[in-house]
Amino acid sequence: MIKIYNTLTRQLEEFKPVKEKEVSMYVCGPTVYNYIHIGNARPAIFFDTVRRYFEYRGYKVNYVQNFTDVDDKIIKKANEDGITSKEVAEKYIKAYFEDTAKVNLKEEGMTRPKATEHIGDMIKIIKSLVDKGYAYEAQGDVYFEVEKYRDGYLALSHQNIEDLKSGARIEVNDIKRSPLDFALWKKAKEGEPSWDSPWGKGRPGWHIECSAMSHKYLGDTFDIHGGGQDLIFPHHENEIAQSKCGCGGDYARYWMHNGYININGEKMSKSLGNFFLLRDVLEHYEGRVVRLFVLSAHYRKPIDFSDAELTQAKASLERIENALVRSKEVEAKDGGSDCTDLAKKLEETKVKFVEGMDEDFNTALGLGAIFELVKELNKALDNEKISANGQKVLNETFEYIKTVMEDVFGVKLKLESAVGNLTAELVDFILELRRDARTDKNWALSDKIRDRLAEMGIKIKDGKDKTTWTM
Ligand SMILES: [Zn+2]
């Protein structure tokens, strides 16, 4: 039974999907005006792992993550660089895929809609909100009137509307009815991208795009909405208001929010100057190390980013790989160990892993169970002799760890020695076929094999009795 800590209820709840054995999930994506920083990488990696775990547990996952490709920051960047907003967005979407491919996000079967391709869907919801009296037009802008949704507003962020009102700054010349009202549509300004609407030329506010895209791909009631903690208010609160009032339905049933990344104990921020781009980090650490680092803490807790932490993740990964490579080098011997302790630990780990991950995707517990198993695997490998039965246990353990690490955690393992052995066996086999061809005096095939191997960097040397090869 999978349980999720729901920000809405502040409780751990049993996950009951809208459709049996299916999961519909929306996660707010990046605003594409810069390369992504490691604070963006955390939700990308974590929610990718949530998706993978659901699949591991037999669910079909419909996962949507958007690109915000129209926004003040994009417009500003376009003006600075002397290019169009569209060019800025295209550049950083491409960069996003380059960077995230290195941390192994599973793109297959994912939907990645762009805001600018869904303006019509947004206008439809805004129009419905105006028609129902939840929103009003003011000088070409359209605002959501928070007072009209007083009872439901702030349920996610657990705030009080009066507190918020007294804290809000009232701007002189404000055209809004209340400082809490937020923009659904902004009137076009000179030099900005704009679209036609019933309220004249303009562009959408930020919040409405997620309401429109989640509604389009997942319907008016779906399972999980995710994002960073910083999005709870106002972004997610406003999404709920727009969607419930404009489209009906429950909107998202489970709200999951990941914690911040701290740099040496301080919150990462541009103003503090401790701001790290994912691509810079990837110059020093492999993507799989970054991935393991992100998953080593519970997603709701802050995570400390430092060289020491990344070095530790790298060492953990090597420990797993070394044990697995070693386990493949064992040759079975009669009278050797049956590895019964390891067999027992393997069964225990399978249970512990699922228990840990079922409890609000506790990757720290899940990984902890795998590390314990690796410890036991190393102990088994210290046996002088291992029987054929023992070797079977080693193989099962190898397969289990590899599946969990690669399929669920998305951390690709480098098992060079095992792969190296396979390559050697394959080349030997190809040379055996070439020998057969030569016996049959099929010189054309024999030469073709030699030439193709040479193209792959494998040189062969025909000796008197034997053909040898080098790479
Ligand atoms: Zn969003």
Coordinates of N, CA, C and O in Angstrom, one line a residue, residues 165-241:
K165 N -4.2 39.5 4.0 CA -4.7 40.8 3.5 C -4.0 41.9 4.3 O -3.6 42.9 3.7
S166 N -3.8 41.8 5.6 CA -3.2 42.8 6.4 C -1.7 42.9 6.0 O -1.1 44.0 6.1
G167 N -1.1 41.8 5.5 CA 0.3 41.9 5.2 C 0.5 42.4 3.7 O 1.6 42.7 3.4
A168 N -0.6 42.4 2.9 CA -0.4 42.7 1.5 C -0.1 44.2 1.3 O -0.7 45.1 2.0
R169 N 0.7 44.5 0.3 CA 1.0 45.8 0.0 C 0.0 46.4 -0.9 O -0.4 45.7 -1.9
I170 N -0.6 47.5 -0.6 CA -1.6 48.1 -1.5 C -0.9 49.1 -2.4 O -0.3 50.1 -1.9
E171 N -0.8 48.8 -3.7 CA -0.1 49.7 -4.6 C -1.0 50.9 -5.0 O -2.2 50.7 -5.1
V172 N -0.5 52.0 -5.1 CA -1.2 53.2 -5.6 C -1.5 52.9 -7.1 O -0.7 52.3 -7.8
N173 N -2.7 53.3 -7.5 CA -3.1 53.1 -8.9 C -3.4 51.7 -9.2 O -3.5 51.3 -10.3
D174 N -3.5 50.8 -8.2 CA -3.8 49.4 -8.4 C -5.2 49.3 -9.0 O -6.2 49.8 -8.5
I175 N -5.3 48.6 -10.1 CA -6.6 48.4 -10.8 C -7.3 47.2 -10.3 O -8.4 46.9 -10.7
K176 N -6.7 46.5 -9.4 CA -7.3 45.3 -8.8 C -8.3 45.7 -7.7 O -8.2 46.6 -7.0
R177 N -9.4 44.8 -7.6 CA -10.4 45.1 -6.5 C -9.8 44.8 -5.2 O -10.2 45.4 -4.2
S178 N -8.9 43.9 -5.1 CA -8.2 43.5 -3.8 C -6.8 43.2 -4.1 O -6.5 42.6 -5.2
P179 N -5.9 43.6 -3.2 CA -4.4 43.3 -3.5 C -4.2 41.8 -3.6 O -3.2 41.4 -4.2
L180 N -5.1 40.9 -3.1 CA -4.9 39.5 -3.2 C -5.3 38.9 -4.6 O -4.9 37.8 -4.9
D181 N -6.0 39.7 -5.3 CA -6.5 39.2 -6.7 C -5.2 39.0 -7.5 O -4.3 39.8 -7.5
F182 N -5.3 37.9 -8.4 CA -4.1 37.7 -9.2 C -4.5 37.6 -10.7 O -5.6 37.4 -11.0
A183 N -3.5 37.9 -11.5 CA -3.7 38.1 -12.9 C -3.9 36.7 -13.7 O -3.1 35.8 -13.5
L184 N -4.9 36.7 -14.5 CA -5.1 35.5 -15.3 C -4.7 35.9 -16.7 O -4.2 35.0 -17.5
W185 N -4.8 37.1 -17.1 CA -4.5 37.6 -18.4 C -3.9 39.0 -18.3 O -4.4 39.8 -17.5
K186 N -2.8 39.3 -19.0 CA -2.2 40.6 -18.9 C -2.2 41.3 -20.2 O -1.8 40.7 -21.3
K187 N -2.7 42.5 -20.2 CA -2.7 43.3 -21.4 C -1.4 43.5 -22.1 O -0.3 43.6 -21.4
A188 N -1.4 43.4 -23.4 CA -0.1 43.4 -24.2 C 0.7 44.7 -24.0 O 0.0 45.8 -23.9
K189 N 2.0 44.6 -23.8 CA 2.8 45.8 -23.8 C 3.7 45.8 -25.0 O 3.9 44.8 -25.6
E190 N 4.2 47.0 -25.3 CA 5.0 47.2 -26.5 C 6.2 46.2 -26.5 O 6.9 46.1 -25.4
G191 N 6.4 45.5 -27.6 CA 7.6 44.7 -27.7 C 7.5 43.3 -26.9 O 8.5 42.6 -26.8
E192 N 6.3 43.0 -26.5 CA 6.1 41.7 -25.8 C 5.3 40.8 -26.7 O 4.5 41.2 -27.5
P193 N 5.5 39.4 -26.5 CA 4.7 38.5 -27.3 C 3.3 38.6 -26.8 O 3.0 38.8 -25.6
S194 N 2.3 38.6 -27.8 CA 0.9 38.7 -27.4 C 0.0 37.8 -28.3 O 0.4 37.5 -29.4
W195 N -1.2 37.5 -27.8 CA -2.1 36.7 -28.5 C -3.5 37.4 -28.4 O -3.8 38.2 -27.4
D196 N -4.4 37.2 -29.4 CA -5.7 37.7 -29.4 C -6.6 37.0 -28.3 O -6.4 35.8 -28.1
S197 N -7.4 37.8 -27.7 CA -8.3 37.2 -26.7 C -9.6 38.0 -26.6 O -9.7 39.1 -27.2
P198 N -10.7 37.6 -26.0 CA -11.9 38.4 -25.8 C -11.6 39.7 -25.1 O -12.5 40.6 -25.2
W199 N -10.5 39.9 -24.5 CA -10.2 41.1 -23.7 C -9.1 41.9 -24.4 O -8.5 42.8 -23.8
G200 N -8.9 41.6 -25.7 CA -7.9 42.3 -26.5 C -6.6 41.6 -26.5 O -6.5 40.5 -25.9
K201 N -5.6 42.1 -27.1 CA -4.3 41.4 -27.2 C -3.6 41.4 -25.8 O -3.6 42.3 -25.0
G202 N -3.0 40.3 -25.5 CA -2.3 40.1 -24.3 C -1.6 38.8 -24.1 O -1.4 38.0 -25.1
R203 N -1.2 38.5 -22.9 CA -0.6 37.1 -22.7 C -1.1 36.6 -21.3 O -1.5 37.4 -20.5
P204 N -1.0 35.3 -21.1 CA -1.5 34.7 -19.9 C -0.7 35.0 -18.7 O 0.6 35.2 -18.8
G205 N -1.3 34.9 -17.5 CA -0.5 34.9 -16.3 C 0.1 33.6 -16.1 O -0.2 32.6 -16.8
W206 N 1.0 33.5 -15.2 CA 1.8 32.2 -15.0 C 0.9 31.1 -14.5 O 0.9 30.0 -15.0
H207 N 0.1 31.3 -13.5 CA -0.6 30.3 -12.8 C -1.6 29.5 -13.8 O -1.8 28.3 -13.7
I208 N -2.2 30.3 -14.6 CA -3.3 29.7 -15.5 C -2.8 28.6 -16.4 O -3.5 27.7 -16.8
E209 N -1.5 28.8 -16.8 CA -1.0 27.8 -17.7 C -1.0 26.4 -17.2 O -1.3 25.4 -17.9
C210 N -0.6 26.2 -15.9 CA -0.6 24.9 -15.3 C -2.0 24.3 -15.2 O -2.3 23.1 -15.4
S211 N -3.0 25.2 -14.8 CA -4.4 24.8 -14.8 C -4.8 24.3 -16.2 O -5.5 23.2 -16.3
A212 N -4.5 25.0 -17.2 CA -4.9 24.6 -18.6 C -4.3 23.4 -19.0 O -4.9 22.5 -19.6
M213 N -3.0 23.2 -18.8 CA -2.3 22.0 -19.3 C -2.6 20.8 -18.5 O -2.8 19.7 -19.1
S214 N -2.8 20.9 -17.2 CA -3.1 19.7 -16.5 C -4.5 19.3 -16.8 O -4.8 18.1 -17.0
H215 N -5.4 20.3 -17.0 CA -6.8 20.0 -17.4 C -6.9 19.3 -18.7 O -7.6 18.3 -18.9
K216 N -6.1 19.8 -19.7 CA -6.1 19.2 -21.0 C -5.6 17.8 -21.0 O -6.2 16.9 -21.7
Y217 N -4.5 17.5 -20.3 CA -3.9 16.1 -20.4 C -4.4 15.2 -19.4 O -4.3 14.0 -19.5
L218 N -4.9 15.7 -18.2 CA -5.3 14.8 -17.1 C -6.7 14.9 -16.7 O -7.2 14.1 -15.8
G219 N -7.5 15.8 -17.2 CA -8.9 16.0 -16.8 C -9.0 16.9 -15.6 O -8.1 17.4 -15.1
D220 N -10.3 17.0 -15.1 CA -10.5 18.0 -14.0 C -10.3 17.4 -12.7 O -10.2 18.1 -11.7
T221 N -10.1 16.1 -12.6 CA -9.7 15.4 -11.3 C -8.6 14.5 -11.6 O -8.7 13.6 -12.4
F222 N -7.4 14.7 -11.0 CA -6.3 13.7 -11.2 C -5.6 13.5 -9.9 O -6.0 14.0 -8.9
D223 N -4.6 12.6 -10.0 CA -4.1 12.0 -8.7 C -3.1 13.0 -8.0 O -3.3 13.4 -6.9
I224 N -1.9 13.2 -8.6 CA -0.8 13.9 -7.9 C -0.4 15.2 -8.6 O -0.3 15.2 -9.8
H225 N -0.2 16.2 -7.8 CA 0.4 17.4 -8.3 C 1.7 17.6 -7.5 O 1.6 17.6 -6.3
G226 N 2.8 17.8 -8.2 CA 4.0 18.0 -7.5 C 4.8 19.2 -7.9 O 4.4 19.9 -8.8
G227 N 5.8 19.5 -7.1 CA 6.6 20.7 -7.3 C 7.4 21.0 -6.1 O 7.3 20.4 -5.1
G228 N 8.2 22.1 -6.2 CA 9.0 22.5 -5.1 C 8.2 23.2 -4.0 O 7.1 23.7 -4.3
Q229 N 8.6 23.2 -2.8 CA 7.9 23.8 -1.7 C 7.6 25.3 -1.9 O 6.6 25.8 -1.5
D230 N 8.5 25.9 -2.6 CA 8.3 27.4 -2.9 C 7.1 27.7 -3.8 O 6.7 28.8 -3.9
L231 N 6.6 26.6 -4.4 CA 5.4 26.8 -5.3 C 4.0 26.7 -4.6 O 3.0 27.0 -5.2
I232 N 4.1 26.3 -3.3 CA 2.8 26.1 -2.6 C 2.0 27.4 -2.7 O 0.8 27.4 -3.0
F233 N 2.6 28.5 -2.3 CA 1.9 29.8 -2.4 C 2.8 30.8 -3.1 O 4.0 30.9 -2.8
P234 N 2.3 31.6 -4.0 CA 0.9 31.5 -4.5 C 0.5 30.6 -5.6 O -0.6 30.3 -5.9
H235 N 1.6 30.0 -6.3 CA 1.3 29.3 -7.5 C 0.3 28.2 -7.4 O -0.7 28.2 -8.1
H236 N 0.5 27.3 -6.5 CA -0.4 26.1 -6.4 C -1.8 26.5 -5.9 O -2.8 26.0 -6.3
E237 N -1.7 27.4 -4.9 CA -3.0 27.9 -4.3 C -3.8 28.5 -5.5 O -5.1 28.3 -5.5
N238 N -3.2 29.3 -6.3 CA -3.9 29.9 -7.4 C -4.4 28.9 -8.5 O -5.5 29.1 -9.1
E239 N -3.6 27.9 -8.7 CA -4.0 26.9 -9.7 C -5.3 26.2 -9.2 O -6.2 26.0 -9.9
I240 N -5.3 25.9 -7.9 CA -6.5 25.2 -7.3 C -7.7 26.1 -7.5 O -8.8 25.7 -8.0
A241 N -7.6 27.4 -7.2 CA -8.7 28.4 -7.3 C -9.2 28.4 -8.7 O -10.4 28.2 -9.0

